[in-house]
One Martini backbone bead per residue (centre of mass of N, CA, C, O) as a GRO file, in nm:
protein
  219
    1UNK     BB    1   0.055   2.076  -0.539
    2UNK     BB    2  -0.252   2.056  -0.492
    3UNK     BB    3  -0.521   2.291  -0.334
    4UNK     BB    4  -0.785   2.189  -0.225
    5UNK     BB    5  -1.056   2.214  -0.044
    6UNK     BB    6  -1.083   2.067   0.285
    7UNK     BB    7  -1.254   1.820   0.523
    8UNK     BB    8  -1.088   1.635   0.723
    9UNK     BB    9  -1.117   1.312   0.932
   10UNK     BB   10  -0.934   1.112   0.750
   11UNK     BB   11  -0.673   0.844   0.709
   12UNK     BB   12  -0.561   0.633   0.450
   13UNK     BB   13  -0.328   0.359   0.409
   14UNK     BB   14  -0.094   0.223   0.267
   15UNK     BB   15   0.192   0.020   0.306
   16UNK     BB   16   0.361  -0.060   0.070
   17UNK     BB   17   0.556   0.224  -0.005
   18UNK     BB   18   0.437   0.421   0.235
   19UNK     BB   19   0.522   0.321   0.532
   20UNK     BB   20   0.688   0.081   0.408
   21UNK     BB   21   1.005  -0.047   0.309
   22UNK     BB   22   0.965  -0.331   0.071
   23UNK     BB   23   1.124  -0.358  -0.193
   24UNK     BB   24   1.353  -0.563  -0.138
   25UNK     BB   25   1.179  -0.796  -0.026
   26UNK     BB   26   1.011  -0.833  -0.281
   27UNK     BB   27   1.228  -0.868  -0.501
   28UNK     BB   28   1.389  -1.111  -0.381
   29UNK     BB   29   1.135  -1.295  -0.370
   30UNK     BB   30   1.071  -1.294  -0.670
   31UNK     BB   31   1.338  -1.403  -0.771
   32UNK     BB   32   1.334  -1.666  -0.613
   33UNK     BB   33   1.064  -1.786  -0.716
   34UNK     BB   34   1.128  -1.786  -1.024
   35UNK     BB   35   1.380  -1.958  -1.009
   36UNK     BB   36   1.258  -2.210  -0.865
   37UNK     BB   37   1.000  -2.254  -1.065
   38UNK     BB   38   1.109  -2.138  -1.369
   39UNK     BB   39   1.453  -2.111  -1.374
   40UNK     BB   40   1.405  -1.785  -1.385
   41UNK     BB   41   1.444  -1.462  -1.365
   42UNK     BB   42   1.276  -1.193  -1.413
   43UNK     BB   43   1.238  -0.893  -1.481
   44UNK     BB   44   1.200  -0.645  -1.258
   45UNK     BB   45   0.963  -0.492  -1.399
   46UNK     BB   46   0.781  -0.742  -1.404
   47UNK     BB   47   0.782  -0.816  -1.097
   48UNK     BB   48   0.675  -0.498  -1.007
   49UNK     BB   49   0.414  -0.389  -1.173
   50UNK     BB   50   0.184  -0.523  -0.946
   51UNK     BB   51   0.240  -0.378  -0.708
   52UNK     BB   52  -0.060  -0.360  -0.489
   53UNK     BB   53  -0.151  -0.634  -0.539
   54UNK     BB   54  -0.226  -0.930  -0.499
   55UNK     BB   55  -0.031  -1.202  -0.540
   56UNK     BB   56  -0.219  -1.367  -0.719
   57UNK     BB   57  -0.224  -1.148  -0.949
   58UNK     BB   58   0.084  -1.150  -1.008
   59UNK     BB   59   0.138  -1.457  -1.090
   60UNK     BB   60  -0.021  -1.459  -1.362
   61UNK     BB   61   0.216  -1.308  -1.528
   62UNK     BB   62   0.440  -1.559  -1.517
   63UNK     BB   63   0.206  -1.783  -1.570
   64UNK     BB   64  -0.041  -2.019  -1.699
   65UNK     BB   65   0.018  -2.212  -1.469
   66UNK     BB   66  -0.163  -2.282  -1.196
   67UNK     BB   67   0.036  -2.451  -1.027
   68UNK     BB   68   0.273  -2.249  -1.050
   69UNK     BB   69   0.131  -2.016  -0.915
   70UNK     BB   70   0.107  -2.157  -0.641
   71UNK     BB   71   0.409  -2.209  -0.604
   72UNK     BB   72   0.501  -1.918  -0.614
   73UNK     BB   73   0.343  -1.828  -0.367
   74UNK     BB   74   0.475  -2.020  -0.160
   75UNK     BB   75   0.773  -1.942  -0.208
   76UNK     BB   76   0.749  -1.646  -0.156
   77UNK     BB   77   0.636  -1.652   0.134
   78UNK     BB   78   0.860  -1.814   0.268
   79UNK     BB   79   1.089  -1.614   0.199
   80UNK     BB   80   0.967  -1.346   0.298
   81UNK     BB   81   0.943  -1.432   0.597
   82UNK     BB   82   1.254  -1.462   0.640
   83UNK     BB   83   1.332  -1.146   0.537
   84UNK     BB   84   1.149  -0.922   0.647
   85UNK     BB   85   1.286  -0.811   0.919
   86UNK     BB   86   1.561  -0.736   0.773
   87UNK     BB   87   1.448  -0.550   0.510
   88UNK     BB   88   1.247  -0.386   0.656
   89UNK     BB   89   1.129  -0.040   0.661
   90UNK     BB   90   1.079   0.263   0.781
   91UNK     BB   91   1.011   0.556   0.687
   92UNK     BB   92   1.121   0.847   0.718
   93UNK     BB   93   0.878   1.023   0.916
   94UNK     BB   94   0.631   0.846   0.986
   95UNK     BB   95   0.578   0.897   1.284
   96UNK     BB   96   0.553   1.206   1.263
   97UNK     BB   97   0.311   1.204   1.076
   98UNK     BB   98   0.116   1.047   1.262
   99UNK     BB   99   0.130   1.238   1.502
  100UNK     BB  100   0.022   1.489   1.351
  101UNK     BB  101  -0.248   1.372   1.259
  102UNK     BB  102  -0.352   1.296   1.536
  103UNK     BB  103  -0.323   1.589   1.652
  104UNK     BB  104  -0.546   1.686   1.423
  105UNK     BB  105  -0.785   1.449   1.449
  106UNK     BB  106  -0.723   1.199   1.293
  107UNK     BB  107  -0.832   0.919   1.145
  108UNK     BB  108  -0.669   0.594   1.129
  109UNK     BB  109  -0.565   0.380   0.846
  110UNK     BB  110  -0.543   0.054   0.671
  111UNK     BB  111  -0.504  -0.036   0.312
  112UNK     BB  112  -0.421  -0.364   0.196
  113UNK     BB  113  -0.279  -0.641  -0.003
  114UNK     BB  114  -0.204  -0.759   0.252
  115UNK     BB  115  -0.210  -0.962   0.489
  116UNK     BB  116  -0.309  -0.903   0.801
  117UNK     BB  117  -0.082  -1.034   0.977
  118UNK     BB  118   0.161  -0.902   0.823
  119UNK     BB  119   0.078  -0.611   0.852
  120UNK     BB  120   0.070  -0.610   1.159
  121UNK     BB  121   0.364  -0.692   1.200
  122UNK     BB  122   0.496  -0.449   1.058
  123UNK     BB  123   0.383  -0.235   1.250
  124UNK     BB  124   0.494  -0.357   1.515
  125UNK     BB  125   0.800  -0.351   1.445
  126UNK     BB  126   0.768  -0.005   1.450
  127UNK     BB  127   0.538   0.105   1.643
  128UNK     BB  128   0.252   0.173   1.455
  129UNK     BB  129  -0.021   0.034   1.545
  130UNK     BB  130  -0.140   0.260   1.753
  131UNK     BB  131  -0.250   0.463   1.520
  132UNK     BB  132  -0.465   0.234   1.441
  133UNK     BB  133  -0.819   0.141   1.405
  134UNK     BB  134  -0.758   0.029   1.106
  135UNK     BB  135  -0.733  -0.300   0.926
  136UNK     BB  136  -0.709  -0.383   0.577
  137UNK     BB  137  -0.689  -0.679   0.423
  138UNK     BB  138  -0.706  -0.915   0.172
  139UNK     BB  139  -0.876  -1.108   0.395
  140UNK     BB  140  -1.122  -0.879   0.471
  141UNK     BB  141  -1.202  -0.854   0.155
  142UNK     BB  142  -1.324  -0.944  -0.160
  143UNK     BB  143  -1.201  -0.698  -0.263
  144UNK     BB  144  -0.952  -0.534  -0.478
  145UNK     BB  145  -0.713  -0.363  -0.573
  146UNK     BB  146  -0.857  -0.118  -0.778
  147UNK     BB  147  -1.093  -0.148  -0.626
  148UNK     BB  148  -1.297   0.039  -0.394
  149UNK     BB  149  -1.397  -0.142  -0.157
  150UNK     BB  150  -1.168  -0.131   0.065
  151UNK     BB  151  -1.186   0.178   0.106
  152UNK     BB  152  -1.482   0.195   0.182
  153UNK     BB  153  -1.453   0.007   0.424
  154UNK     BB  154  -1.255   0.187   0.576
  155UNK     BB  155  -1.443   0.427   0.607
  156UNK     BB  156  -1.658   0.282   0.768
  157UNK     BB  157  -1.471   0.195   1.003
  158UNK     BB  158  -1.399   0.500   1.074
  159UNK     BB  159  -1.655   0.696   1.024
  160UNK     BB  160  -1.605   0.813   0.719
  161UNK     BB  161  -1.641   0.992   0.459
  162UNK     BB  162  -1.485   0.983   0.163
  163UNK     BB  163  -1.460   1.304   0.121
  164UNK     BB  164  -1.309   1.296   0.433
  165UNK     BB  165  -1.091   1.076   0.306
  166UNK     BB  166  -0.771   1.005   0.279
  167UNK     BB  167  -0.571   0.844   0.022
  168UNK     BB  168  -0.254   0.672   0.059
  169UNK     BB  169  -0.028   0.599  -0.222
  170UNK     BB  170   0.223   0.429  -0.456
  171UNK     BB  171   0.006   0.322  -0.657
  172UNK     BB  172  -0.215   0.306  -0.913
  173UNK     BB  173  -0.417   0.126  -0.750
  174UNK     BB  174  -0.463   0.324  -0.522
  175UNK     BB  175  -0.575   0.563  -0.688
  176UNK     BB  176  -0.806   0.412  -0.819
  177UNK     BB  177  -0.949   0.332  -0.555
  178UNK     BB  178  -0.983   0.614  -0.429
  179UNK     BB  179  -1.131   0.749  -0.663
  180UNK     BB  180  -1.366   0.536  -0.675
  181UNK     BB  181  -1.456   0.610  -0.368
  182UNK     BB  182  -1.433   0.942  -0.337
  183UNK     BB  183  -1.149   1.018  -0.261
  184UNK     BB  184  -0.897   1.175  -0.171
  185UNK     BB  185  -0.565   1.175  -0.319
  186UNK     BB  186  -0.225   1.042  -0.247
  187UNK     BB  187   0.086   1.041  -0.391
  188UNK     BB  188   0.366   0.844  -0.314
  189UNK     BB  189   0.690   0.930  -0.433
  190UNK     BB  190   0.867   0.723  -0.234
  191UNK     BB  191   0.808   0.471  -0.380
  192UNK     BB  192   0.771   0.223  -0.653
  193UNK     BB  193   0.663   0.462  -0.834
  194UNK     BB  194   0.658   0.683  -1.069
  195UNK     BB  195   0.534   0.988  -1.127
  196UNK     BB  196   0.415   0.934  -1.413
  197UNK     BB  197   0.229   0.699  -1.328
  198UNK     BB  198   0.066   0.853  -1.108
  199UNK     BB  199  -0.029   1.107  -1.268
  200UNK     BB  200  -0.222   0.947  -1.466
  201UNK     BB  201  -0.442   0.903  -1.215
  202UNK     BB  202  -0.526   1.169  -1.078
  203UNK     BB  203  -0.441   1.287  -0.821
  204UNK     BB  204  -0.494   1.527  -0.589
  205UNK     BB  205  -0.198   1.448  -0.489
  206UNK     BB  206   0.159   1.522  -0.473
  207UNK     BB  207   0.397   1.348  -0.268
  208UNK     BB  208   0.730   1.375  -0.153
  209UNK     BB  209   0.652   1.386   0.154
  210UNK     BB  210   0.529   1.339   0.466
  211UNK     BB  211   0.469   1.646   0.516
  212UNK     BB  212   0.263   1.675   0.286
  213UNK     BB  213   0.038   1.517   0.427
  214UNK     BB  214   0.004   1.707   0.667
  215UNK     BB  215  -0.075   1.960   0.499
  216UNK     BB  216  -0.353   1.856   0.404
  217UNK     BB  217  -0.496   1.868   0.689
  218UNK     BB  218  -0.487   2.204   0.673
  219UNK     BB  219  -0.702   2.270   0.430
   0.00000   0.00000   0.00000
């Protein structure tokens, strides 16, 4: 992990694959939607390669038919909502990480490509919502990751300059957005994308564990 000197005042997190382990819920929902609408599930690597962007952007890769894209979205959401609470888990050590960061005086927020209400529900499900003063969902801002706009908006809402706000995420789109916003970035290697994919985006830090994120706040 690189160790540049920082003076952090805030930390923004992605949600899926960073704070919450949603891999299984997303994958089974993608398989279900493509089977129902297209007649066959696509390869898992195709289904998951754009996770981290809004669902609308992901469905475009599966078919050129605009109506089927809309149907995929509806079928995915209906199924995902049914299985969400059963299949989603908080990553071990997430609460301890957030407690340590809050104890170090960090302002905390979430910037996710998930819709606000479902992101809020996921945080509440594991009692994590109280750690965050800011939650930016895909329906809260017109731009979406990998564009930097949502991260910059999160920084403004936290009241922290981008250079003093770490953005933590597990997808290349997270790192692209954070880097574009001028934030130091931390790639969460416990998420849905391999180290090689994340390292190509030149994150400021490569974090293997939640405690690595806490260590950054001490730099």
